[in-house]
Amino acid sequence: MSGLTKQQEKLVADLEMEMMADMYNRMSTSCQKKCIPPRYKDAELTKGETVCIDRCVTKFMELHDLIGKKLTTMSQQDEEKMKQMQAQMTGQK
Amino acid sequence: MAAPMRSGEGVTKETISQLNLEDVDSFSLIVDHVIGEKKLHTNVFLPSAFGAGMRQREEIMITKVFESCSFKATASGVVGVGLGMALGLFTVGIDPMSTYTTATPDQTPSTRAVLKEMKVRCASYGKNFGTIGFMFAGTECLLESYRGKSTLSNGTISGGIVGGLLGLRAGLKAAAFGAAGFALFSTAVDYYFRHG
């Protein structure tokens, strides 16, 4: 791990745990709302519903990855801008 | 969520303060480790916490086979063959003379002739019912997989397709009538099973 203190490692693990739980909740709510119509004549999942849930979960995970990458690039850009501003301020002083 | 790392205590929502370079630094560092490139890929998802947990590999494979479209279509085809043969046997018992004519009419056919008739008719009915069952089940399963939903119109559309294909042997008009008839029949049966 590149330069993470023990406390930061704990924070990362906690955050990841919370993120996974939150993602699971959102995913199951969203996919259930989209894929399973509210008619409960049968306890078994039909083939259409199974296929729909597979696709929903795959799309959700892919979306999650894509948005995560976007967020990291945006935060990197923010960090560089901040560094430049800081360098300018210290340079002016 | 700006997480100030200066204090060294636990991070809570109350400790959010003004944003400065240290916060942004640590934010992007943490974000990189949680969802970015430096994420530690362990695949430990604690499945016992969510639902029924991981199933065994064999169980997953078996379930996949039994729910596949080809298995369903083949099973329907086999059931169709059996049903067709039973129906053929039954109709031969009732009236063995419909496709067989003896040399002089009003003569009861010999046992051998009846047995031959039985074989022919069982094979013919079994083949017909078997292909109908196979095609219909296969088409409906494929359609349901493609659409991703299981509504009443799946039966209608696949009935139309199969009826049209089967009637195409006798011309275009027969195909249209076959499609309409089979679609109607399939819708009625599905409706009965869903709402009956």
PDB file of C-alpha atoms in Angstrom:
ATOM      1  CA  MET A   1       0.000   0.000   0.000  1.00  0.00           C
ATOM      2  CA  SER A   2       1.533   3.263  -1.037  1.00  0.00           C
ATOM      3  CA  GLY A   3       1.923   5.457   2.011  1.00  0.00           C
ATOM      4  CA  LEU A   4      -1.260   4.663   3.915  1.00  0.00           C
ATOM      5  CA  THR A   5      -1.143   4.850   7.638  1.00  0.00           C
ATOM      6  CA  LYS A   6      -2.814   2.194   9.699  1.00  0.00           C
ATOM      7  CA  GLN A   7      -5.656   4.493  10.542  1.00  0.00           C
ATOM      8  CA  GLN A   8      -6.159   5.362   6.908  1.00  0.00           C
ATOM      9  CA  GLU A   9      -6.218   1.684   6.036  1.00  0.00           C
ATOM     10  CA  LYS A  10      -8.953   1.139   8.582  1.00  0.00           C
ATOM     11  CA  LEU A  11     -10.853   4.056   7.134  1.00  0.00           C
ATOM     12  CA  VAL A  12     -10.537   2.635   3.628  1.00  0.00           C
ATOM     13  CA  ALA A  13     -11.807  -0.759   4.761  1.00  0.00           C
ATOM     14  CA  ASP A  14     -14.746   0.792   6.585  1.00  0.00           C
ATOM     15  CA  LEU A  15     -15.636   2.971   3.642  1.00  0.00           C
ATOM     16  CA  GLU A  16     -15.473   0.076   1.238  1.00  0.00           C
ATOM     17  CA  MET A  17     -17.696  -2.044   3.474  1.00  0.00           C
ATOM     18  CA  GLU A  18     -20.252   0.718   3.748  1.00  0.00           C
ATOM     19  CA  MET A  19     -20.080   1.356   0.030  1.00  0.00           C
ATOM     20  CA  MET A  20     -20.684  -2.300  -0.822  1.00  0.00           C
ATOM     21  CA  ALA A  21     -23.642  -2.518   1.541  1.00  0.00           C
ATOM     22  CA  ASP A  22     -25.135   0.680   0.150  1.00  0.00           C
ATOM     23  CA  MET A  23     -24.590  -0.469  -3.422  1.00  0.00           C
ATOM     24  CA  TYR A  24     -26.227  -3.821  -2.684  1.00  0.00           C
ATOM     25  CA  ASN A  25     -29.259  -2.109  -1.177  1.00  0.00           C
ATOM     26  CA  ARG A  26     -29.679   0.289  -4.062  1.00  0.00           C
ATOM     27  CA  MET A  27     -29.147  -2.421  -6.622  1.00  0.00           C
ATOM     28  CA  SER A  28     -31.662  -4.810  -5.141  1.00  0.00           C
ATOM     29  CA  THR A  29     -34.282  -2.079  -4.736  1.00  0.00           C
ATOM     30  CA  SER A  30     -33.804  -0.758  -8.251  1.00  0.00           C
ATOM     31  CA  CYS A  31     -33.695  -4.131  -9.987  1.00  0.00           C
ATOM     32  CA  GLN A  32     -36.685  -5.410  -8.071  1.00  0.00           C
ATOM     33  CA  LYS A  33     -38.668  -2.340  -9.025  1.00  0.00           C
ATOM     34  CA  LYS A  34     -37.744  -2.699 -12.692  1.00  0.00           C
ATOM     35  CA  CYS A  35     -37.798  -6.421 -13.257  1.00  0.00           C
ATOM     36  CA  ILE A  36     -40.400  -8.005 -11.000  1.00  0.00           C
ATOM     37  CA  PRO A  37     -43.974  -6.886 -11.629  1.00  0.00           C
ATOM     38  CA  PRO A  38     -46.115  -6.848  -8.478  1.00  0.00           C
ATOM     39  CA  ARG A  39     -48.091  -9.982  -9.301  1.00  0.00           C
ATOM     40  CA  TYR A  40     -47.253 -12.758  -6.892  1.00  0.00           C
ATOM     41  CA  LYS A  41     -49.233 -15.686  -8.216  1.00  0.00           C
ATOM     42  CA  ASP A  42     -46.190 -17.957  -8.069  1.00  0.00           C
ATOM     43  CA  ALA A  43     -43.268 -18.052  -5.671  1.00  0.00           C
ATOM     44  CA  GLU A  44     -40.776 -19.071  -8.370  1.00  0.00           C
ATOM     45  CA  LEU A  45     -38.946 -16.597 -10.573  1.00  0.00           C
ATOM     46  CA  THR A  46     -39.912 -17.036 -14.205  1.00  0.00           C
ATOM     47  CA  LYS A  47     -37.278 -17.208 -16.906  1.00  0.00           C
ATOM     48  CA  GLY A  48     -37.985 -13.674 -18.032  1.00  0.00           C
ATOM     49  CA  GLU A  49     -37.515 -12.301 -14.544  1.00  0.00           C
ATOM     50  CA  THR A  50     -34.284 -14.258 -14.048  1.00  0.00           C
ATOM     51  CA  VAL A  51     -32.877 -12.954 -17.304  1.00  0.00           C
ATOM     52  CA  CYS A  52     -33.972  -9.427 -16.442  1.00  0.00           C
ATOM     53  CA  ILE A  53     -32.304  -9.557 -13.035  1.00  0.00           C
ATOM     54  CA  ASP A  54     -29.052 -10.849 -14.534  1.00  0.00           C
ATOM     55  CA  ARG A  55     -28.970  -7.986 -16.988  1.00  0.00           C
ATOM     56  CA  CYS A  56     -29.941  -5.434 -14.357  1.00  0.00           C
ATOM     57  CA  VAL A  57     -27.154  -6.501 -11.997  1.00  0.00           C
ATOM     58  CA  THR A  58     -24.549  -6.511 -14.762  1.00  0.00           C
ATOM     59  CA  LYS A  59     -25.561  -3.053 -15.892  1.00  0.00           C
ATOM     60  CA  PHE A  60     -25.557  -1.739 -12.363  1.00  0.00           C
ATOM     61  CA  MET A  61     -22.049  -3.025 -11.618  1.00  0.00           C
ATOM     62  CA  GLU A  62     -20.747  -1.633 -14.878  1.00  0.00           C
ATOM     63  CA  LEU A  63     -22.365   1.714 -14.152  1.00  0.00           C
ATOM     64  CA  HIS A  64     -20.861   1.703 -10.683  1.00  0.00           C
ATOM     65  CA  ASP A  65     -17.372   1.084 -12.072  1.00  0.00           C
ATOM     66  CA  LEU A  66     -17.735   3.749 -14.735  1.00  0.00           C
ATOM     67  CA  ILE A  67     -18.948   6.389 -12.319  1.00  0.00           C
ATOM     68  CA  GLY A  68     -16.220   5.486  -9.856  1.00  0.00           C
ATOM     69  CA  LYS A  69     -13.559   5.983 -12.503  1.00  0.00           C
ATOM     70  CA  LYS A  70     -15.087   9.313 -13.469  1.00  0.00           C
ATOM     71  CA  LEU A  71     -15.102  10.406  -9.841  1.00  0.00           C
ATOM     72  CA  THR A  72     -11.453   9.518  -9.340  1.00  0.00           C
ATOM     73  CA  THR A  73     -10.359  11.419 -12.458  1.00  0.00           C
ATOM     74  CA  MET A  74     -12.405  14.426 -11.413  1.00  0.00           C
ATOM     75  CA  SER A  75     -10.949  14.420  -7.919  1.00  0.00           C
ATOM     76  CA  GLN A  76      -7.457  14.137  -9.361  1.00  0.00           C
ATOM     77  CA  GLN A  77      -8.108  17.161 -11.537  1.00  0.00           C
ATOM     78  CA  ASP A  78      -9.394  19.059  -8.514  1.00  0.00           C
ATOM     79  CA  GLU A  79      -6.300  18.119  -6.572  1.00  0.00           C
ATOM     80  CA  GLU A  80      -3.990  19.367  -9.303  1.00  0.00           C
ATOM     81  CA  LYS A  81      -5.859  22.625  -9.541  1.00  0.00           C
ATOM     82  CA  MET A  82      -5.624  23.089  -5.806  1.00  0.00           C
ATOM     83  CA  LYS A  83      -1.903  22.387  -5.926  1.00  0.00           C
ATOM     84  CA  GLN A  84      -1.420  24.940  -8.675  1.00  0.00           C
ATOM     85  CA  MET A  85      -3.369  27.541  -6.729  1.00  0.00           C
ATOM     86  CA  GLN A  86      -1.350  26.778  -3.615  1.00  0.00           C
ATOM     87  CA  ALA A  87       1.904  27.041  -5.569  1.00  0.00           C
ATOM     88  CA  GLN A  88       0.769  30.367  -7.003  1.00  0.00           C
ATOM     89  CA  MET A  89      -0.135  31.712  -3.590  1.00  0.00           C
ATOM     90  CA  THR A  90       3.160  30.644  -2.048  1.00  0.00           C
ATOM     91  CA  GLY A  91       5.013  31.946  -5.113  1.00  0.00           C
ATOM     92  CA  GLN A  92       3.349  35.348  -4.780  1.00  0.00           C
ATOM     93  CA  LYS A  93       4.331  35.522  -1.131  1.00  0.00           C
TER      94      LYS A  93
ATOM     95  CA  MET B   1     -17.306  14.429   2.393  1.00  0.00           C
ATOM     96  CA  ALA B   2     -14.121  16.153   3.437  1.00  0.00           C
ATOM     97  CA  ALA B   3     -12.345  14.013   5.986  1.00  0.00           C
ATOM     98  CA  PRO B   4      -9.812  15.976   8.019  1.00  0.00           C
ATOM     99  CA  MET B   5      -6.962  13.722   8.963  1.00  0.00           C
ATOM    100  CA  ARG B   6      -5.180  16.157  11.203  1.00  0.00           C
ATOM    101  CA  SER B   7      -6.723  15.161  14.503  1.00  0.00           C
ATOM    102  CA  GLY B   8      -5.963  11.472  14.291  1.00  0.00           C
ATOM    103  CA  GLU B   9      -9.302  10.567  15.948  1.00  0.00           C
ATOM    104  CA  GLY B  10     -12.131   8.738  14.271  1.00  0.00           C
ATOM    105  CA  VAL B  11     -13.814  10.457  11.357  1.00  0.00           C
ATOM    106  CA  THR B  12     -17.431  11.458  11.863  1.00  0.00           C
ATOM    107  CA  LYS B  13     -19.890  13.625   9.993  1.00  0.00           C
ATOM    108  CA  GLU B  14     -19.540  16.281  12.674  1.00  0.00           C
ATOM    109  CA  THR B  15     -15.882  16.822  11.961  1.00  0.00           C
ATOM    110  CA  ILE B  16     -16.479  18.211   8.493  1.00  0.00           C
ATOM    111  CA  SER B  17     -14.729  21.570   8.352  1.00  0.00           C
ATOM    112  CA  GLN B  18     -13.468  24.051   5.804  1.00  0.00           C
ATOM    113  CA  LEU B  19     -11.976  22.569   2.673  1.00  0.00           C
ATOM    114  CA  ASN B  20      -8.244  23.031   2.254  1.00  0.00           C
ATOM    115  CA  LEU B  21      -5.441  21.304   0.406  1.00  0.00           C
ATOM    116  CA  GLU B  22      -4.847  18.652   3.022  1.00  0.00           C
ATOM    117  CA  ASP B  23      -8.474  17.652   2.868  1.00  0.00           C
ATOM    118  CA  VAL B  24      -8.524  17.429  -0.901  1.00  0.00           C
ATOM    119  CA  ASP B  25      -5.251  15.517  -0.818  1.00  0.00           C
ATOM    120  CA  SER B  26      -6.496  12.983   1.624  1.00  0.00           C
ATOM    121  CA  PHE B  27      -9.869  12.781  -0.141  1.00  0.00           C
ATOM    122  CA  SER B  28      -8.387  11.831  -3.448  1.00  0.00           C
ATOM    123  CA  LEU B  29      -5.979   9.476  -1.721  1.00  0.00           C
ATOM    124  CA  ILE B  30      -8.832   7.697   0.039  1.00  0.00           C
ATOM    125  CA  VAL B  31     -11.004   7.718  -3.064  1.00  0.00           C
ATOM    126  CA  ASP B  32      -8.181   6.176  -5.066  1.00  0.00           C
ATOM    127  CA  HIS B  33      -7.938   3.398  -2.547  1.00  0.00           C
ATOM    128  CA  VAL B  34     -11.650   2.768  -2.220  1.00  0.00           C
ATOM    129  CA  ILE B  35     -12.850   2.967  -5.804  1.00  0.00           C
ATOM    130  CA  GLY B  36      -9.849   3.944  -7.872  1.00  0.00           C
ATOM    131  CA  GLU B  37      -6.800   2.214  -9.264  1.00  0.00           C
ATOM    132  CA  LYS B  38      -5.153   1.414  -5.961  1.00  0.00           C
ATOM    133  CA  LYS B  39      -8.149  -0.583  -4.784  1.00  0.00           C
ATOM    134  CA  LEU B  40      -7.302  -3.881  -3.146  1.00  0.00           C
ATOM    135  CA  HIS B  41      -9.197  -6.544  -5.107  1.00  0.00           C
ATOM    136  CA  THR B  42      -9.984  -9.208  -2.563  1.00  0.00           C
ATOM    137  CA  ASN B  43     -13.361 -10.573  -3.728  1.00  0.00           C
ATOM    138  CA  VAL B  44     -14.425 -11.052  -0.150  1.00  0.00           C
ATOM    139  CA  PHE B  45     -18.024 -10.020  -0.288  1.00  0.00           C
ATOM    140  CA  LEU B  46     -19.361 -11.626   2.899  1.00  0.00           C
ATOM    141  CA  PRO B  47     -22.100 -13.454   1.019  1.00  0.00           C
ATOM    142  CA  SER B  48     -23.585 -14.805   4.212  1.00  0.00           C
ATOM    143  CA  ALA B  49     -24.616 -11.274   5.096  1.00  0.00           C
ATOM    144  CA  PHE B  50     -26.622 -10.878   1.909  1.00  0.00           C
ATOM    145  CA  GLY B  51     -29.256 -13.446   1.159  1.00  0.00           C
ATOM    146  CA  ALA B  52     -28.702 -17.179   0.911  1.00  0.00           C
ATOM    147  CA  GLY B  53     -24.980 -17.005   0.317  1.00  0.00           C
ATOM    148  CA  MET B  54     -22.946 -18.560  -2.445  1.00  0.00           C
ATOM    149  CA  ARG B  55     -24.307 -21.710  -3.987  1.00  0.00           C
ATOM    150  CA  GLN B  56     -22.107 -24.633  -4.874  1.00  0.00           C
ATOM    151  CA  ARG B  57     -20.696 -24.731  -8.383  1.00  0.00           C
ATOM    152  CA  GLU B  58     -22.478 -27.979  -9.222  1.00  0.00           C
ATOM    153  CA  GLU B  59     -25.784 -26.632  -8.000  1.00  0.00           C
ATOM    154  CA  ILE B  60     -25.417 -23.582 -10.184  1.00  0.00           C
ATOM    155  CA  MET B  61     -24.574 -25.715 -13.218  1.00  0.00           C
ATOM    156  CA  ILE B  62     -27.502 -28.052 -12.681  1.00  0.00           C
ATOM    157  CA  THR B  63     -29.903 -25.166 -12.217  1.00  0.00           C
ATOM    158  CA  LYS B  64     -28.562 -23.563 -15.358  1.00  0.00           C
ATOM    159  CA  VAL B  65     -29.158 -26.751 -17.365  1.00  0.00           C
ATOM    160  CA  PHE B  66     -32.683 -27.237 -16.085  1.00  0.00           C
ATOM    161  CA  GLU B  67     -33.614 -23.653 -16.801  1.00  0.00           C
ATOM    162  CA  SER B  68     -32.060 -23.466 -20.259  1.00  0.00           C
ATOM    163  CA  CYS B  69     -34.237 -23.045 -23.340  1.00  0.00           C
ATOM    164  CA  SER B  70     -32.954 -26.174 -25.069  1.00  0.00           C
ATOM    165  CA  PHE B  71     -33.806 -28.385 -22.117  1.00  0.00           C
ATOM    166  CA  LYS B  72     -37.288 -26.942 -21.830  1.00  0.00           C
ATOM    167  CA  ALA B  73     -37.914 -27.346 -25.550  1.00  0.00           C
ATOM    168  CA  THR B  74     -36.639 -30.943 -25.553  1.00  0.00           C
ATOM    169  CA  ALA B  75     -38.730 -31.847 -22.525  1.00  0.00           C
ATOM    170  CA  SER B  76     -41.809 -30.390 -24.178  1.00  0.00           C
ATOM    171  CA  GLY B  77     -41.006 -32.299 -27.346  1.00  0.00           C
ATOM    172  CA  VAL B  78     -40.700 -35.577 -25.461  1.00  0.00           C
ATOM    173  CA  VAL B  79     -43.962 -34.977 -23.634  1.00  0.00           C
ATOM    174  CA  GLY B  80     -45.567 -34.136 -26.963  1.00  0.00           C
ATOM    175  CA  VAL B  81     -44.343 -37.380 -28.485  1.00  0.00           C
ATOM    176  CA  GLY B  82     -45.723 -39.352 -25.561  1.00  0.00           C
ATOM    177  CA  LEU B  83     -49.055 -37.579 -25.717  1.00  0.00           C
ATOM    178  CA  GLY B  84     -49.254 -38.052 -29.462  1.00  0.00           C
ATOM    179  CA  MET B  85     -48.578 -41.765 -29.197  1.00  0.00           C
ATOM    180  CA  ALA B  86     -51.187 -42.171 -26.491  1.00  0.00           C
ATOM    181  CA  LEU B  87     -53.719 -40.294 -28.577  1.00  0.00           C
ATOM    182  CA  GLY B  88     -52.839 -42.346 -31.639  1.00  0.00           C
ATOM    183  CA  LEU B  89     -53.334 -45.579 -29.713  1.00  0.00           C
ATOM    184  CA  PHE B  90     -56.637 -44.369 -28.416  1.00  0.00           C
ATOM    185  CA  THR B  91     -57.999 -43.343 -31.798  1.00  0.00           C
ATOM    186  CA  VAL B  92     -56.910 -46.648 -33.361  1.00  0.00           C
ATOM    187  CA  GLY B  93     -58.877 -48.402 -30.668  1.00  0.00           C
ATOM    188  CA  ILE B  94     -61.935 -46.397 -31.551  1.00  0.00           C
ATOM    189  CA  ASP B  95     -61.732 -46.399 -35.305  1.00  0.00           C
ATOM    190  CA  PRO B  96     -58.950 -48.337 -36.994  1.00  0.00           C
ATOM    191  CA  MET B  97     -60.465 -48.147 -40.417  1.00  0.00           C
ATOM    192  CA  SER B  98     -60.161 -44.447 -41.211  1.00  0.00           C
ATOM    193  CA  THR B  99     -56.991 -44.825 -43.274  1.00  0.00           C
ATOM    194  CA  TYR B 100     -57.060 -48.495 -44.053  1.00  0.00           C
ATOM    195  CA  THR B 101     -59.436 -50.144 -46.476  1.00  0.00           C
ATOM    196  CA  THR B 102     -59.759 -53.883 -46.801  1.00  0.00           C
ATOM    197  CA  ALA B 103     -60.195 -55.567 -50.136  1.00  0.00           C
ATOM    198  CA  THR B 104     -63.926 -56.000 -49.624  1.00  0.00           C
ATOM    199  CA  PRO B 105     -65.627 -53.373 -47.433  1.00  0.00           C
ATOM    200  CA  ASP B 106     -67.584 -54.393 -44.285  1.00  0.00           C
ATOM    201  CA  GLN B 107     -64.919 -56.942 -43.553  1.00  0.00           C
ATOM    202  CA  THR B 108     -63.295 -56.666 -40.110  1.00  0.00           C
ATOM    203  CA  PRO B 109     -59.578 -56.019 -40.519  1.00  0.00           C
ATOM    204  CA  SER B 110     -57.069 -58.614 -39.403  1.00  0.00           C
ATOM    205  CA  THR B 111     -55.068 -58.166 -36.246  1.00  0.00           C
ATOM    206  CA  ARG B 112     -51.900 -57.629 -38.211  1.00  0.00           C
ATOM    207  CA  ALA B 113     -53.516 -54.868 -40.198  1.00  0.00           C
ATOM    208  CA  VAL B 114     -54.753 -53.163 -37.042  1.00  0.00           C
ATOM    209  CA  LEU B 115     -51.337 -53.410 -35.434  1.00  0.00           C
ATOM    210  CA  LYS B 116     -49.736 -51.905 -38.509  1.00  0.00           C
ATOM    211  CA  GLU B 117     -52.298 -49.132 -38.487  1.00  0.00           C
ATOM    212  CA  MET B 118     -51.557 -48.587 -34.800  1.00  0.00           C
ATOM    213  CA  LYS B 119     -47.852 -48.233 -35.471  1.00  0.00           C
ATOM    214  CA  VAL B 120     -48.355 -45.817 -38.352  1.00  0.00           C
ATOM    215  CA  ARG B 121     -50.832 -43.669 -36.553  1.00  0.00           C
ATOM    216  CA  CYS B 122     -48.866 -43.562 -33.288  1.00  0.00           C
ATOM    217  CA  ALA B 123     -45.748 -42.513 -35.170  1.00  0.00           C
ATOM    218  CA  SER B 124     -47.582 -39.858 -37.147  1.00  0.00           C
ATOM    219  CA  TYR B 125     -49.433 -38.339 -34.192  1.00  0.00           C
ATOM    220  CA  GLY B 126     -46.359 -38.577 -31.978  1.00  0.00           C
ATOM    221  CA  LYS B 127     -44.220 -36.800 -34.539  1.00  0.00           C
ATOM    222  CA  ASN B 128     -46.776 -34.034 -35.031  1.00  0.00           C
ATOM    223  CA  PHE B 129     -47.382 -33.380 -31.378  1.00  0.00           C
ATOM    224  CA  GLY B 130     -43.682 -33.652 -30.623  1.00  0.00           C
ATOM    225  CA  THR B 131     -42.675 -31.036 -33.159  1.00  0.00           C
ATOM    226  CA  ILE B 132     -45.471 -28.728 -32.082  1.00  0.00           C
ATOM    227  CA  GLY B 133     -44.485 -28.991 -28.432  1.00  0.00           C
ATOM    228  CA  PHE B 134     -40.781 -28.569 -29.166  1.00  0.00           C
ATOM    229  CA  MET B 135     -41.233 -25.574 -31.419  1.00  0.00           C
ATOM    230  CA  PHE B 136     -43.742 -23.824 -29.224  1.00  0.00           C
ATOM    231  CA  ALA B 137     -41.807 -24.274 -26.005  1.00  0.00           C
ATOM    232  CA  GLY B 138     -38.547 -23.277 -27.671  1.00  0.00           C
ATOM    233  CA  THR B 139     -40.003 -20.185 -29.265  1.00  0.00           C
ATOM    234  CA  GLU B 140     -41.724 -19.067 -26.099  1.00  0.00           C
ATOM    235  CA  CYS B 141     -38.582 -19.575 -24.011  1.00  0.00           C
ATOM    236  CA  LEU B 142     -36.394 -17.685 -26.498  1.00  0.00           C
ATOM    237  CA  LEU B 143     -38.912 -14.862 -26.729  1.00  0.00           C
ATOM    238  CA  GLU B 144     -39.142 -14.574 -22.959  1.00  0.00           C
ATOM    239  CA  SER B 145     -35.348 -14.530 -22.665  1.00  0.00           C
ATOM    240  CA  TYR B 146     -35.106 -11.848 -25.314  1.00  0.00           C
ATOM    241  CA  ARG B 147     -37.810  -9.581 -23.875  1.00  0.00           C
ATOM    242  CA  GLY B 148     -36.881 -10.070 -20.249  1.00  0.00           C
ATOM    243  CA  LYS B 149     -40.447 -10.094 -19.055  1.00  0.00           C
ATOM    244  CA  SER B 150     -43.101 -12.758 -18.721  1.00  0.00           C
ATOM    245  CA  THR B 151     -46.438 -11.368 -19.839  1.00  0.00           C
ATOM    246  CA  LEU B 152     -49.438 -12.895 -21.582  1.00  0.00           C
ATOM    247  CA  SER B 153     -48.305 -11.690 -25.010  1.00  0.00           C
ATOM    248  CA  ASN B 154     -45.354 -14.088 -25.035  1.00  0.00           C
ATOM    249  CA  GLY B 155     -47.717 -16.999 -25.630  1.00  0.00           C
ATOM    250  CA  THR B 156     -49.639 -15.103 -28.297  1.00  0.00           C
ATOM    251  CA  ILE B 157     -46.567 -14.140 -30.299  1.00  0.00           C
ATOM    252  CA  SER B 158     -44.910 -17.537 -30.122  1.00  0.00           C
ATOM    253  CA  GLY B 159     -48.210 -19.218 -31.004  1.00  0.00           C
ATOM    254  CA  GLY B 160     -48.444 -16.979 -34.036  1.00  0.00           C
ATOM    255  CA  ILE B 161     -44.899 -17.780 -35.101  1.00  0.00           C
ATOM    256  CA  VAL B 162     -45.258 -21.546 -34.699  1.00  0.00           C
ATOM    257  CA  GLY B 163     -48.694 -21.633 -36.316  1.00  0.00           C
ATOM    258  CA  GLY B 164     -47.394 -19.655 -39.242  1.00  0.00           C
ATOM    259  CA  LEU B 165     -44.343 -21.862 -39.675  1.00  0.00           C
ATOM    260  CA  LEU B 166     -46.373 -25.057 -39.504  1.00  0.00           C
ATOM    261  CA  GLY B 167     -49.011 -23.761 -41.896  1.00  0.00           C
ATOM    262  CA  LEU B 168     -46.466 -22.582 -44.433  1.00  0.00           C
ATOM    263  CA  ARG B 169     -46.303 -26.103 -45.826  1.00  0.00           C
ATOM    264  CA  ALA B 170     -49.807 -25.647 -47.206  1.00  0.00           C
ATOM    265  CA  GLY B 171     -49.482 -22.171 -48.604  1.00  0.00           C
ATOM    266  CA  LEU B 172     -49.645 -18.594 -47.400  1.00  0.00           C
ATOM    267  CA  LYS B 173     -53.331 -18.459 -46.559  1.00  0.00           C
ATOM    268  CA  ALA B 174     -53.092 -21.612 -44.500  1.00  0.00           C
ATOM    269  CA  ALA B 175     -50.090 -20.082 -42.748  1.00  0.00           C
ATOM    270  CA  ALA B 176     -52.093 -16.986 -41.818  1.00  0.00           C
ATOM    271  CA  PHE B 177     -55.007 -19.012 -40.515  1.00  0.00           C
ATOM    272  CA  GLY B 178     -52.694 -21.351 -38.649  1.00  0.00           C
ATOM    273  CA  ALA B 179     -50.902 -18.441 -37.047  1.00  0.00           C
ATOM    274  CA  ALA B 180     -54.115 -16.770 -35.954  1.00  0.00           C
ATOM    275  CA  GLY B 181     -55.639 -19.998 -34.675  1.00  0.00           C
ATOM    276  CA  PHE B 182     -52.636 -21.127 -32.730  1.00  0.00           C
ATOM    277  CA  ALA B 183     -52.069 -17.661 -31.260  1.00  0.00           C
ATOM    278  CA  LEU B 184     -55.669 -17.541 -30.062  1.00  0.00           C
ATOM    279  CA  PHE B 185     -55.464 -21.029 -28.609  1.00  0.00           C
ATOM    280  CA  SER B 186     -52.205 -20.325 -26.822  1.00  0.00           C
ATOM    281  CA  THR B 187     -53.530 -17.064 -25.389  1.00  0.00           C
ATOM    282  CA  ALA B 188     -56.636 -18.811 -24.109  1.00  0.00           C
ATOM    283  CA  VAL B 189     -54.610 -21.549 -22.409  1.00  0.00           C
ATOM    284  CA  ASP B 190     -52.211 -19.038 -20.856  1.00  0.00           C
ATOM    285  CA  TYR B 191     -55.082 -16.884 -19.650  1.00  0.00           C
ATOM    286  CA  TYR B 192     -56.735 -19.891 -18.072  1.00  0.00           C
ATOM    287  CA  PHE B 193     -53.563 -20.842 -16.262  1.00  0.00           C
ATOM    288  CA  ARG B 194     -52.846 -17.341 -15.055  1.00  0.00           C
ATOM    289  CA  HIS B 195     -56.260 -16.081 -14.062  1.00  0.00           C
ATOM    290  CA  GLY B 196     -58.256 -19.276 -13.739  1.00  0.00           C
TER     291      GLY B 196
END
